Amino acid sequence: MSVSGKTRASEKFAELSERIKKAEQRIEAAQTQAKAEVERSASEARASAQAQADKLRESADKGQDHVSASWNDMQKSWSKHMAKMHDDLHDTKSAFDATVAVNDAEDAEGDAYAAIDFAYGAVEEAEASVLDAISAWMEADELAQKA
């Protein structure tokens, strides 16, 4: 990986860390906020997540030459997942039965934990991918020097 590539990867991890800190702060603040404020924050977070999913989908649609097909498939799959989650949430908002509301809340909580676990795995995979890229560039540099 070139020096600029290493710097860019490091910067992207720093941005990810800052985004996680912001999410932690919003979640902590939500514990003491009124329901309307929490719903507004959730709506903003959902819009941000959808924008990120759209960005991933656009990247995948461009068929980036140096991105594996499996990552393109994952980006498209994530975008579809986000759309389904949005639709499911909209359907949930129309439920008025208390039992249904409790079940929906339990499902939403389960989805939240699953999303966190997925993100954790994604960060680990991103780290491994960056390290693989650095190693591959080192190998390419070594071979170029021998040529």
Short mmCIF file of N, CA, C and O in Angstrom, two decimals:
data_model
loop_
_atom_site.label_atom_id
_atom_site.label_comp_id
_atom_site.label_asym_id
_atom_site.label_seq_id
_atom_site.Cartn_x
_atom_site.Cartn_y
_atom_site.Cartn_z
N MET A 1 0.87 -1.17 0.00
CA MET A 1 0.00 0.00 0.00
C MET A 1 0.91 1.22 0.00
O MET A 1 1.86 1.30 0.76
N SER A 2 0.59 2.14 -0.83
CA SER A 2 1.40 3.36 -0.91
C SER A 2 1.28 4.14 0.39
O SER A 2 0.37 3.92 1.18
N VAL A 3 2.20 5.06 0.59
CA VAL A 3 2.16 5.90 1.80
C VAL A 3 0.84 6.65 1.86
O VAL A 3 0.20 6.72 2.91
N SER A 4 0.40 7.19 0.73
CA SER A 4 -0.87 7.92 0.73
C SER A 4 -2.04 6.99 1.00
O SER A 4 -3.01 7.37 1.66
N GLY A 5 -1.95 5.75 0.51
CA GLY A 5 -3.00 4.77 0.78
C GLY A 5 -3.06 4.41 2.26
O GLY A 5 -4.14 4.27 2.84
N LYS A 6 -1.88 4.26 2.89
CA LYS A 6 -1.83 3.95 4.32
C LYS A 6 -2.42 5.11 5.12
O LYS A 6 -3.19 4.90 6.06
N THR A 7 -2.07 6.33 4.74
CA THR A 7 -2.59 7.51 5.42
C THR A 7 -4.10 7.58 5.26
O THR A 7 -4.82 7.86 6.23
N ARG A 8 -4.58 7.33 4.06
CA ARG A 8 -6.02 7.39 3.81
C ARG A 8 -6.76 6.35 4.64
O ARG A 8 -7.80 6.63 5.23
N ALA A 9 -6.22 5.13 4.70
CA ALA A 9 -6.86 4.08 5.50
C ALA A 9 -6.88 4.48 6.97
O ALA A 9 -7.90 4.30 7.65
N SER A 10 -5.78 5.01 7.46
CA SER A 10 -5.71 5.45 8.86
C SER A 10 -6.73 6.56 9.12
O SER A 10 -7.42 6.56 10.15
N GLU A 11 -6.85 7.50 8.18
CA GLU A 11 -7.82 8.59 8.33
C GLU A 11 -9.25 8.05 8.34
O GLU A 11 -10.09 8.53 9.10
N LYS A 12 -9.53 7.06 7.49
CA LYS A 12 -10.87 6.49 7.44
C LYS A 12 -11.21 5.78 8.75
O LYS A 12 -12.34 5.86 9.24
N PHE A 13 -10.22 5.10 9.36
CA PHE A 13 -10.46 4.48 10.67
C PHE A 13 -10.69 5.55 11.73
O PHE A 13 -11.53 5.37 12.61
N ALA A 14 -9.98 6.66 11.66
CA ALA A 14 -10.19 7.76 12.61
C ALA A 14 -11.60 8.33 12.46
O ALA A 14 -12.28 8.62 13.45
N GLU A 15 -12.06 8.49 11.22
CA GLU A 15 -13.42 8.97 10.97
C GLU A 15 -14.44 7.99 11.54
O GLU A 15 -15.44 8.41 12.14
N LEU A 16 -14.19 6.70 11.36
CA LEU A 16 -15.08 5.68 11.89
C LEU A 16 -15.13 5.76 13.42
O LEU A 16 -16.20 5.70 14.02
N SER A 17 -13.98 5.94 14.03
CA SER A 17 -13.91 6.06 15.49
C SER A 17 -14.71 7.27 15.97
O SER A 17 -15.47 7.17 16.95
N GLU A 18 -14.57 8.39 15.29
CA GLU A 18 -15.33 9.59 15.66
C GLU A 18 -16.83 9.36 15.49
O GLU A 18 -17.64 9.82 16.32
N ARG A 19 -17.21 8.66 14.44
CA ARG A 19 -18.64 8.39 14.21
C ARG A 19 -19.20 7.50 15.31
O ARG A 19 -20.33 7.68 15.78
N ILE A 20 -18.41 6.53 15.74
CA ILE A 20 -18.83 5.65 16.83
C ILE A 20 -18.99 6.46 18.12
O ILE A 20 -19.97 6.28 18.85
N LYS A 21 -18.07 7.37 18.40
CA LYS A 21 -18.17 8.22 19.59
C LYS A 21 -19.44 9.05 19.54
O LYS A 21 -20.14 9.21 20.55
N LYS A 22 -19.76 9.58 18.36
CA LYS A 22 -20.98 10.38 18.20
C LYS A 22 -22.21 9.52 18.47
O LYS A 22 -23.15 9.95 19.16
N ALA A 23 -22.21 8.29 17.97
CA ALA A 23 -23.34 7.39 18.21
C ALA A 23 -23.48 7.08 19.69
O ALA A 23 -24.59 7.09 20.24
N GLU A 24 -22.35 6.83 20.36
CA GLU A 24 -22.38 6.57 21.80
C GLU A 24 -22.99 7.75 22.55
O GLU A 24 -23.82 7.56 23.46
N GLN A 25 -22.60 8.96 22.19
CA GLN A 25 -23.11 10.16 22.85
C GLN A 25 -24.61 10.31 22.63
O GLN A 25 -25.35 10.64 23.58
N ARG A 26 -25.06 10.07 21.41
CA ARG A 26 -26.50 10.21 21.11
C ARG A 26 -27.31 9.15 21.85
O ARG A 26 -28.41 9.44 22.35
N ILE A 27 -26.77 7.93 21.93
CA ILE A 27 -27.48 6.86 22.64
C ILE A 27 -27.55 7.17 24.13
O ILE A 27 -28.60 6.99 24.76
N GLU A 28 -26.45 7.64 24.70
CA GLU A 28 -26.43 8.00 26.12
C GLU A 28 -27.42 9.13 26.39
O GLU A 28 -28.18 9.08 27.36
N ALA A 29 -27.43 10.14 25.53
CA ALA A 29 -28.35 11.27 25.72
C ALA A 29 -29.81 10.83 25.60
O ALA A 29 -30.68 11.36 26.30
N ALA A 30 -30.08 9.87 24.75
CA ALA A 30 -31.46 9.42 24.53
C ALA A 30 -32.09 8.84 25.79
O ALA A 30 -33.32 8.86 25.94
N GLN A 31 -31.26 8.36 26.71
CA GLN A 31 -31.78 7.76 27.95
C GLN A 31 -32.56 8.76 28.79
O GLN A 31 -33.42 8.36 29.57
N THR A 32 -32.28 10.05 28.63
CA THR A 32 -32.94 11.06 29.45
C THR A 32 -33.80 12.03 28.64
O THR A 32 -34.34 12.98 29.19
N GLN A 33 -33.92 11.79 27.35
CA GLN A 33 -34.68 12.70 26.50
C GLN A 33 -36.15 12.28 26.42
O GLN A 33 -36.51 11.13 26.68
N ALA A 34 -36.97 13.21 25.98
CA ALA A 34 -38.37 12.93 25.73
C ALA A 34 -38.49 12.06 24.48
O ALA A 34 -37.61 12.05 23.61
N LYS A 35 -39.58 11.32 24.40
CA LYS A 35 -39.80 10.39 23.29
C LYS A 35 -39.69 11.09 21.93
O LYS A 35 -39.07 10.57 21.01
N ALA A 36 -40.27 12.27 21.82
CA ALA A 36 -40.24 12.99 20.54
C ALA A 36 -38.80 13.30 20.12
O ALA A 36 -38.45 13.21 18.94
N GLU A 37 -37.97 13.66 21.08
CA GLU A 37 -36.56 13.97 20.78
C GLU A 37 -35.82 12.70 20.35
O GLU A 37 -35.02 12.73 19.42
N VAL A 38 -36.10 11.60 21.02
CA VAL A 38 -35.46 10.32 20.66
C VAL A 38 -35.90 9.91 19.25
O VAL A 38 -35.08 9.47 18.44
N GLU A 39 -37.18 10.09 18.96
CA GLU A 39 -37.68 9.75 17.62
C GLU A 39 -37.01 10.63 16.55
O GLU A 39 -36.69 10.15 15.47
N ARG A 40 -36.80 11.91 16.87
CA ARG A 40 -36.13 12.80 15.92
C ARG A 40 -34.69 12.34 15.70
O ARG A 40 -34.22 12.26 14.56
N SER A 41 -34.00 12.00 16.78
CA SER A 41 -32.62 11.51 16.66
C SER A 41 -32.57 10.21 15.86
O SER A 41 -31.67 10.02 15.03
N ALA A 42 -33.52 9.33 16.11
CA ALA A 42 -33.58 8.06 15.37
C ALA A 42 -33.82 8.32 13.88
O ALA A 42 -33.19 7.68 13.02
N SER A 43 -34.69 9.27 13.59
CA SER A 43 -34.96 9.61 12.20
C SER A 43 -33.72 10.16 11.51
O SER A 43 -33.41 9.80 10.36
N GLU A 44 -32.98 11.01 12.22
CA GLU A 44 -31.74 11.56 11.66
C GLU A 44 -30.71 10.45 11.44
O GLU A 44 -30.04 10.42 10.41
N ALA A 45 -30.59 9.55 12.40
CA ALA A 45 -29.64 8.45 12.28
C ALA A 45 -30.02 7.53 11.12
O ALA A 45 -29.16 7.07 10.36
N ARG A 46 -31.32 7.29 10.97
CA ARG A 46 -31.81 6.44 9.87
C ARG A 46 -31.52 7.10 8.53
O ARG A 46 -31.08 6.44 7.58
N ALA A 47 -31.72 8.41 8.44
CA ALA A 47 -31.43 9.14 7.20
C ALA A 47 -29.94 9.07 6.87
O ALA A 47 -29.55 8.87 5.71
N SER A 48 -29.12 9.20 7.89
CA SER A 48 -27.67 9.11 7.69
C SER A 48 -27.28 7.70 7.24
O SER A 48 -26.45 7.54 6.34
N ALA A 49 -27.88 6.70 7.87
CA ALA A 49 -27.59 5.31 7.49
C ALA A 49 -28.04 5.04 6.05
O ALA A 49 -27.34 4.37 5.29
N GLN A 50 -29.19 5.60 5.67
CA GLN A 50 -29.68 5.41 4.30
C GLN A 50 -28.76 6.10 3.31
O GLN A 50 -28.48 5.57 2.23
N ALA A 51 -28.29 7.28 3.67
CA ALA A 51 -27.36 8.00 2.79
C ALA A 51 -26.08 7.19 2.60
O ALA A 51 -25.55 7.10 1.49
N GLN A 52 -25.59 6.58 3.67
CA GLN A 52 -24.38 5.75 3.57
C GLN A 52 -24.66 4.52 2.72
O GLN A 52 -23.84 4.12 1.89
N ALA A 53 -25.83 3.90 2.91
CA ALA A 53 -26.20 2.73 2.09
C ALA A 53 -26.30 3.12 0.62
O ALA A 53 -25.85 2.38 -0.26
N ASP A 54 -26.88 4.30 0.35
CA ASP A 54 -26.97 4.78 -1.03
C ASP A 54 -25.59 5.00 -1.63
O ASP A 54 -25.33 4.67 -2.78
N LYS A 55 -24.70 5.57 -0.82
CA LYS A 55 -23.32 5.80 -1.27
C LYS A 55 -22.64 4.48 -1.59
O LYS A 55 -21.95 4.36 -2.63
N LEU A 56 -22.83 3.48 -0.74
CA LEU A 56 -22.25 2.16 -1.00
C LEU A 56 -22.83 1.55 -2.28
O LEU A 56 -22.10 0.96 -3.07
N ARG A 57 -24.14 1.69 -2.45
CA ARG A 57 -24.79 1.14 -3.65
C ARG A 57 -24.25 1.81 -4.91
O ARG A 57 -23.94 1.15 -5.90
N GLU A 58 -24.09 3.13 -4.86
CA GLU A 58 -23.55 3.86 -6.01
C GLU A 58 -22.13 3.40 -6.33
O GLU A 58 -21.78 3.22 -7.50
N SER A 59 -21.34 3.19 -5.30
CA SER A 59 -19.97 2.70 -5.50
C SER A 59 -19.99 1.33 -6.15
O SER A 59 -19.22 1.05 -7.07
N ALA A 60 -20.89 0.48 -5.67
CA ALA A 60 -20.99 -0.87 -6.23
C ALA A 60 -21.49 -0.81 -7.67
O ALA A 60 -21.01 -1.55 -8.53
N ASP A 61 -22.45 0.08 -7.93
CA ASP A 61 -23.00 0.20 -9.29
C ASP A 61 -21.97 0.70 -10.29
O ASP A 61 -22.03 0.38 -11.47
N LYS A 62 -21.02 1.49 -9.81
CA LYS A 62 -19.98 2.00 -10.70
C LYS A 62 -19.01 0.89 -11.10
O LYS A 62 -18.20 1.07 -11.99
N GLY A 63 -19.13 -0.26 -10.39
CA GLY A 63 -18.29 -1.39 -10.72
C GLY A 63 -16.82 -1.08 -10.56
O GLY A 63 -16.00 -1.35 -11.44
N GLN A 64 -16.45 -0.52 -9.43
CA GLN A 64 -15.07 -0.13 -9.20
C GLN A 64 -14.13 -1.26 -9.58
O GLN A 64 -14.27 -2.39 -9.14
N ASP A 65 -13.16 -0.93 -10.43
CA ASP A 65 -12.25 -1.92 -10.98
C ASP A 65 -11.43 -2.65 -9.92
O ASP A 65 -11.07 -3.80 -10.10
N HIS A 66 -11.11 -1.97 -8.84
CA HIS A 66 -10.23 -2.57 -7.85
C HIS A 66 -10.96 -2.98 -6.58
O HIS A 66 -10.37 -3.03 -5.51
N VAL A 67 -12.24 -3.28 -6.71
CA VAL A 67 -13.03 -3.79 -5.59
C VAL A 67 -13.57 -5.14 -6.01
O VAL A 67 -14.12 -5.29 -7.10
N SER A 68 -13.39 -6.12 -5.14
CA SER A 68 -13.81 -7.48 -5.49
C SER A 68 -15.32 -7.56 -5.67
O SER A 68 -16.08 -6.78 -5.10
N ALA A 69 -15.73 -8.54 -6.46
CA ALA A 69 -17.15 -8.74 -6.72
C ALA A 69 -17.91 -9.03 -5.43
O ALA A 69 -19.05 -8.60 -5.26
N SER A 70 -17.27 -9.73 -4.50
CA SER A 70 -17.97 -10.04 -3.25
C SER A 70 -18.26 -8.77 -2.45
O SER A 70 -19.32 -8.67 -1.82
N TRP A 71 -17.37 -7.77 -2.49
CA TRP A 71 -17.65 -6.51 -1.80
C TRP A 71 -18.75 -5.75 -2.51
O TRP A 71 -19.60 -5.13 -1.87
N ASN A 72 -18.75 -5.78 -3.83
CA ASN A 72 -19.85 -5.14 -4.56
C ASN A 72 -21.18 -5.78 -4.19
O ASN A 72 -22.17 -5.07 -3.97
N ASP A 73 -21.21 -7.11 -4.10
CA ASP A 73 -22.43 -7.81 -3.71
C ASP A 73 -22.85 -7.42 -2.30
O ASP A 73 -24.03 -7.21 -2.03
N MET A 74 -21.88 -7.32 -1.39
CA MET A 74 -22.17 -6.95 -0.01
C MET A 74 -22.75 -5.54 0.05
O MET A 74 -23.71 -5.28 0.78
N GLN A 75 -22.19 -4.62 -0.72
CA GLN A 75 -22.69 -3.25 -0.72
C GLN A 75 -24.14 -3.21 -1.21
O GLN A 75 -24.99 -2.52 -0.63
N LYS A 76 -24.43 -3.94 -2.27
CA LYS A 76 -25.80 -3.97 -2.79
C LYS A 76 -26.75 -4.61 -1.78
O LYS A 76 -27.87 -4.14 -1.57
N SER A 77 -26.29 -5.69 -1.15
CA SER A 77 -27.10 -6.38 -0.15
C SER A 77 -27.40 -5.47 1.04
O SER A 77 -28.53 -5.44 1.54
N TRP A 78 -26.41 -4.71 1.49
CA TRP A 78 -26.61 -3.80 2.62
C TRP A 78 -27.63 -2.72 2.26
O TRP A 78 -28.50 -2.38 3.08
N SER A 79 -27.56 -2.21 1.06
CA SER A 79 -28.52 -1.19 0.63
C SER A 79 -29.94 -1.75 0.64
O SER A 79 -30.88 -1.10 1.11
N LYS A 80 -30.11 -2.97 0.17
CA LYS A 80 -31.43 -3.61 0.18
C LYS A 80 -31.90 -3.84 1.62
O LYS A 80 -33.08 -3.64 1.94
N HIS A 81 -30.99 -4.25 2.48
CA HIS A 81 -31.32 -4.48 3.88
C HIS A 81 -31.81 -3.19 4.53
O HIS A 81 -32.80 -3.19 5.26
N MET A 82 -31.13 -2.08 4.27
CA MET A 82 -31.52 -0.79 4.83
C MET A 82 -32.92 -0.40 4.37
O MET A 82 -33.73 0.10 5.16
N ALA A 83 -33.22 -0.63 3.11
CA ALA A 83 -34.55 -0.30 2.59
C ALA A 83 -35.62 -1.15 3.29
O ALA A 83 -36.68 -0.63 3.66
N LYS A 84 -35.34 -2.42 3.49
CA LYS A 84 -36.30 -3.30 4.17
C LYS A 84 -36.50 -2.87 5.62
O LYS A 84 -37.64 -2.83 6.10
N MET A 85 -35.41 -2.53 6.30
CA MET A 85 -35.53 -2.08 7.70
C MET A 85 -36.39 -0.82 7.77
O MET A 85 -37.21 -0.68 8.68
N HIS A 86 -36.21 0.09 6.82
CA HIS A 86 -37.01 1.32 6.80
C HIS A 86 -38.48 0.98 6.59
O HIS A 86 -39.35 1.51 7.29
N ASP A 87 -38.77 0.09 5.67
CA ASP A 87 -40.16 -0.31 5.42
C ASP A 87 -40.77 -0.99 6.64
O ASP A 87 -41.91 -0.72 7.01
N ASP A 88 -40.01 -1.87 7.28
CA ASP A 88 -40.50 -2.56 8.47
C ASP A 88 -40.80 -1.57 9.58
O ASP A 88 -41.80 -1.70 10.29
N LEU A 89 -39.93 -0.58 9.76
CA LEU A 89 -40.15 0.42 10.80
C LEU A 89 -41.42 1.21 10.51
O LEU A 89 -42.22 1.47 11.40
N HIS A 90 -41.62 1.57 9.25
CA HIS A 90 -42.82 2.32 8.88
C HIS A 90 -44.06 1.50 9.19
O HIS A 90 -45.04 2.02 9.72
N ASP A 91 -44.02 0.20 8.89
CA ASP A 91 -45.15 -0.68 9.19
C ASP A 91 -45.39 -0.77 10.70
O ASP A 91 -46.52 -0.80 11.16
N THR A 92 -44.31 -0.81 11.48
CA THR A 92 -44.40 -0.90 12.93
C THR A 92 -45.07 0.32 13.52
O THR A 92 -45.86 0.21 14.46
N LYS A 93 -44.79 1.49 12.99
CA LYS A 93 -45.35 2.73 13.53
C LYS A 93 -46.87 2.74 13.47
O LYS A 93 -47.52 3.45 14.22
N SER A 94 -47.45 1.94 12.57
CA SER A 94 -48.90 1.94 12.44
C SER A 94 -49.58 0.97 13.42
O SER A 94 -50.80 0.91 13.49
N ALA A 95 -48.80 0.22 14.20
CA ALA A 95 -49.36 -0.72 15.16
C ALA A 95 -49.82 0.03 16.41
O ALA A 95 -49.11 0.87 16.93
N PHE A 96 -51.03 -0.32 16.89
CA PHE A 96 -51.56 0.35 18.08
C PHE A 96 -51.75 -0.61 19.24
O PHE A 96 -51.95 -0.19 20.36
N ASP A 97 -51.69 -1.89 19.00
CA ASP A 97 -51.88 -2.90 20.03
C ASP A 97 -50.63 -2.96 20.92
O ASP A 97 -49.51 -3.02 20.42
N ALA A 98 -50.80 -2.94 22.23
CA ALA A 98 -49.67 -2.93 23.17
C ALA A 98 -48.80 -4.17 23.02
O ALA A 98 -47.57 -4.08 23.05
N THR A 99 -49.41 -5.32 22.82
CA THR A 99 -48.63 -6.55 22.67
C THR A 99 -47.79 -6.50 21.40
O THR A 99 -46.61 -6.87 21.40
N VAL A 100 -48.39 -6.01 20.33
CA VAL A 100 -47.65 -5.86 19.08
C VAL A 100 -46.52 -4.86 19.26
O VAL A 100 -45.40 -5.07 18.79
N ALA A 101 -46.78 -3.78 19.99
CA ALA A 101 -45.76 -2.75 20.22
C ALA A 101 -44.58 -3.33 21.01
O ALA A 101 -43.42 -3.05 20.71
N VAL A 102 -44.87 -4.16 22.02
CA VAL A 102 -43.80 -4.79 22.80
C VAL A 102 -42.99 -5.73 21.91
O VAL A 102 -41.75 -5.72 21.94
N ASN A 103 -43.67 -6.53 21.12
CA ASN A 103 -42.96 -7.44 20.20
C ASN A 103 -42.10 -6.67 19.22
O ASN A 103 -40.97 -7.06 18.93
N ASP A 104 -42.64 -5.56 18.71
CA ASP A 104 -41.88 -4.73 17.77
C ASP A 104 -40.65 -4.12 18.46
O ASP A 104 -39.58 -4.04 17.86
N ALA A 105 -40.83 -3.70 19.71
CA ALA A 105 -39.71 -3.13 20.46
C ALA A 105 -38.63 -4.19 20.68
O ALA A 105 -37.43 -3.91 20.54
N GLU A 106 -39.04 -5.40 21.02
CA GLU A 106 -38.07 -6.49 21.21
C GLU A 106 -37.34 -6.80 19.90
O GLU A 106 -36.13 -7.04 19.90
N ASP A 107 -38.09 -6.80 18.79
CA ASP A 107 -37.46 -7.04 17.48
C ASP A 107 -36.47 -5.92 17.15
O ASP A 107 -35.37 -6.18 16.65
N ALA A 108 -36.86 -4.67 17.42
CA ALA A 108 -35.98 -3.54 17.15
C ALA A 108 -34.70 -3.64 17.99
O ALA A 108 -33.60 -3.36 17.50
N GLU A 109 -34.85 -4.05 19.24
CA GLU A 109 -33.68 -4.20 20.10
C GLU A 109 -32.77 -5.32 19.57
O GLU A 109 -31.54 -5.16 19.52
N GLY A 110 -33.36 -6.42 19.17
CA GLY A 110 -32.58 -7.51 18.59
C GLY A 110 -31.86 -7.06 17.33
O GLY A 110 -30.68 -7.40 17.12
N ASP A 111 -32.55 -6.30 16.48
CA ASP A 111 -31.93 -5.77 15.26
C ASP A 111 -30.76 -4.84 15.61
O ASP A 111 -29.73 -4.85 14.94
N ALA A 112 -30.94 -4.04 16.65
CA ALA A 112 -29.87 -3.12 17.06
C ALA A 112 -28.63 -3.90 17.47
O ALA A 112 -27.51 -3.57 17.04
N TYR A 113 -28.80 -4.94 18.29
CA TYR A 113 -27.65 -5.73 18.71
C TYR A 113 -27.01 -6.46 17.53
O TYR A 113 -25.79 -6.56 17.44
N ALA A 114 -27.84 -6.95 16.62
CA ALA A 114 -27.30 -7.62 15.43
C ALA A 114 -26.50 -6.64 14.57
O ALA A 114 -25.44 -6.99 14.04
N ALA A 115 -27.01 -5.42 14.43
CA ALA A 115 -26.30 -4.40 13.64
C ALA A 115 -24.96 -4.04 14.29
O ALA A 115 -23.96 -3.86 13.60
N ILE A 116 -24.95 -3.95 15.62
CA ILE A 116 -23.70 -3.65 16.33
C ILE A 116 -22.70 -4.78 16.11
O ILE A 116 -21.52 -4.54 15.81
N ASP A 117 -23.16 -6.02 16.25
CA ASP A 117 -22.27 -7.17 16.03
C ASP A 117 -21.75 -7.19 14.59
O ASP A 117 -20.58 -7.48 14.35
N PHE A 118 -22.61 -6.86 13.63
CA PHE A 118 -22.20 -6.82 12.23
C PHE A 118 -21.14 -5.73 12.03
O PHE A 118 -20.13 -5.95 11.37
N ALA A 119 -21.38 -4.56 12.63
CA ALA A 119 -20.42 -3.46 12.51
C ALA A 119 -19.08 -3.83 13.13
O ALA A 119 -18.02 -3.51 12.57
N TYR A 120 -19.12 -4.51 14.26
CA TYR A 120 -17.89 -4.94 14.92
C TYR A 120 -17.09 -5.85 13.98
O TYR A 120 -15.89 -5.67 13.79
N GLY A 121 -17.79 -6.81 13.39
CA GLY A 121 -17.14 -7.71 12.44
C GLY A 121 -16.62 -6.97 11.23
O GLY A 121 -15.54 -7.28 10.71
N ALA A 122 -17.38 -5.98 10.78
CA ALA A 122 -16.96 -5.20 9.62
C ALA A 122 -15.68 -4.42 9.91
O ALA A 122 -14.80 -4.31 9.06
N VAL A 123 -15.57 -3.88 11.13
CA VAL A 123 -14.36 -3.15 11.50
C VAL A 123 -13.17 -4.10 11.52
O VAL A 123 -12.09 -3.77 11.02
N GLU A 124 -13.37 -5.28 12.09
CA GLU A 124 -12.28 -6.26 12.11
C GLU A 124 -11.87 -6.67 10.70
O GLU A 124 -10.69 -6.80 10.39
N GLU A 125 -12.87 -6.87 9.84
CA GLU A 125 -12.58 -7.23 8.45
C GLU A 125 -11.87 -6.08 7.73
O GLU A 125 -10.96 -6.30 6.94
N ALA A 126 -12.28 -4.85 8.01
CA ALA A 126 -11.63 -3.70 7.40
C ALA A 126 -10.17 -3.62 7.83
O ALA A 126 -9.28 -3.36 7.00
N GLU A 127 -9.91 -3.85 9.10
CA GLU A 127 -8.54 -3.83 9.59
C GLU A 127 -7.71 -4.90 8.87
O GLU A 127 -6.60 -4.62 8.38
N ALA A 128 -8.24 -6.10 8.79
CA ALA A 128 -7.52 -7.18 8.11
C ALA A 128 -7.29 -6.85 6.65
O ALA A 128 -6.21 -7.12 6.10
N SER A 129 -8.28 -6.25 6.01
CA SER A 129 -8.15 -5.89 4.59
C SER A 129 -7.08 -4.84 4.37
O SER A 129 -6.30 -4.92 3.41
N VAL A 130 -7.02 -3.84 5.25
CA VAL A 130 -5.98 -2.81 5.14
C VAL A 130 -4.61 -3.44 5.33
O VAL A 130 -3.67 -3.17 4.57
N LEU A 131 -4.47 -4.30 6.33
CA LEU A 131 -3.19 -4.95 6.56
C LEU A 131 -2.81 -5.86 5.39
O LEU A 131 -1.63 -5.91 4.99
N ASP A 132 -3.79 -6.56 4.81
CA ASP A 132 -3.53 -7.37 3.61
C ASP A 132 -3.06 -6.49 2.46
O ASP A 132 -2.15 -6.86 1.71
N ALA A 133 -3.68 -5.32 2.30
CA ALA A 133 -3.29 -4.41 1.22
C ALA A 133 -1.87 -3.90 1.43
O ALA A 133 -1.07 -3.82 0.47
N ILE A 134 -1.53 -3.57 2.66
CA ILE A 134 -0.16 -3.12 2.96
C ILE A 134 0.83 -4.22 2.62
O ILE A 134 1.85 -3.98 1.96
N SER A 135 0.53 -5.43 3.03
CA SER A 135 1.39 -6.57 2.73
C SER A 135 1.53 -6.80 1.23
O SER A 135 2.62 -7.05 0.71
N ALA A 136 0.42 -6.70 0.51
CA ALA A 136 0.44 -6.91 -0.94
C ALA A 136 1.30 -5.84 -1.63
O ALA A 136 2.05 -6.15 -2.58
N TRP A 137 1.19 -4.59 -1.17
CA TRP A 137 2.02 -3.53 -1.75
C TRP A 137 3.49 -3.74 -1.43
O TRP A 137 4.36 -3.47 -2.26
N MET A 138 3.78 -4.25 -0.24
CA MET A 138 5.18 -4.55 0.11
C MET A 138 5.73 -5.63 -0.82
O MET A 138 6.86 -5.53 -1.30
N GLU A 139 4.91 -6.64 -1.07
CA GLU A 139 5.31 -7.71 -1.99
C GLU A 139 5.54 -7.16 -3.39
O GLU A 139 6.52 -7.49 -4.06
N ALA A 140 4.63 -6.30 -3.84
CA ALA A 140 4.77 -5.72 -5.17
C ALA A 140 6.04 -4.87 -5.26
O ALA A 140 6.75 -4.92 -6.28
N ASP A 141 6.32 -4.11 -4.20
CA ASP A 141 7.55 -3.30 -4.20
C ASP A 141 8.80 -4.19 -4.24
O ASP A 141 9.76 -3.89 -4.96
N GLU A 142 8.79 -5.27 -3.47
CA GLU A 142 9.93 -6.18 -3.48
C GLU A 142 10.16 -6.79 -4.87
O GLU A 142 11.29 -6.88 -5.34
N LEU A 143 9.08 -7.22 -5.50
CA LEU A 143 9.19 -7.81 -6.83
C LEU A 143 9.65 -6.77 -7.87
O LEU A 143 10.43 -7.11 -8.77
N ALA A 144 9.18 -5.56 -7.72
CA ALA A 144 9.58 -4.50 -8.65
C ALA A 144 11.08 -4.20 -8.51
O ALA A 144 11.76 -3.90 -9.51
N GLN A 145 11.58 -4.26 -7.30
CA GLN A 145 13.00 -4.01 -7.07
C GLN A 145 13.87 -5.11 -7.65
O GLN A 145 15.00 -4.86 -8.06
N LYS A 146 13.36 -6.32 -7.71
CA LYS A 146 14.12 -7.45 -8.27
C LYS A 146 14.11 -7.45 -9.78
O LYS A 146 14.96 -8.07 -10.40
N ALA A 147 13.13 -6.76 -10.37
CA ALA A 147 12.99 -6.77 -11.83
C ALA A 147 14.00 -5.90 -12.52
O ALA A 147 14.71 -5.13 -12.09
#
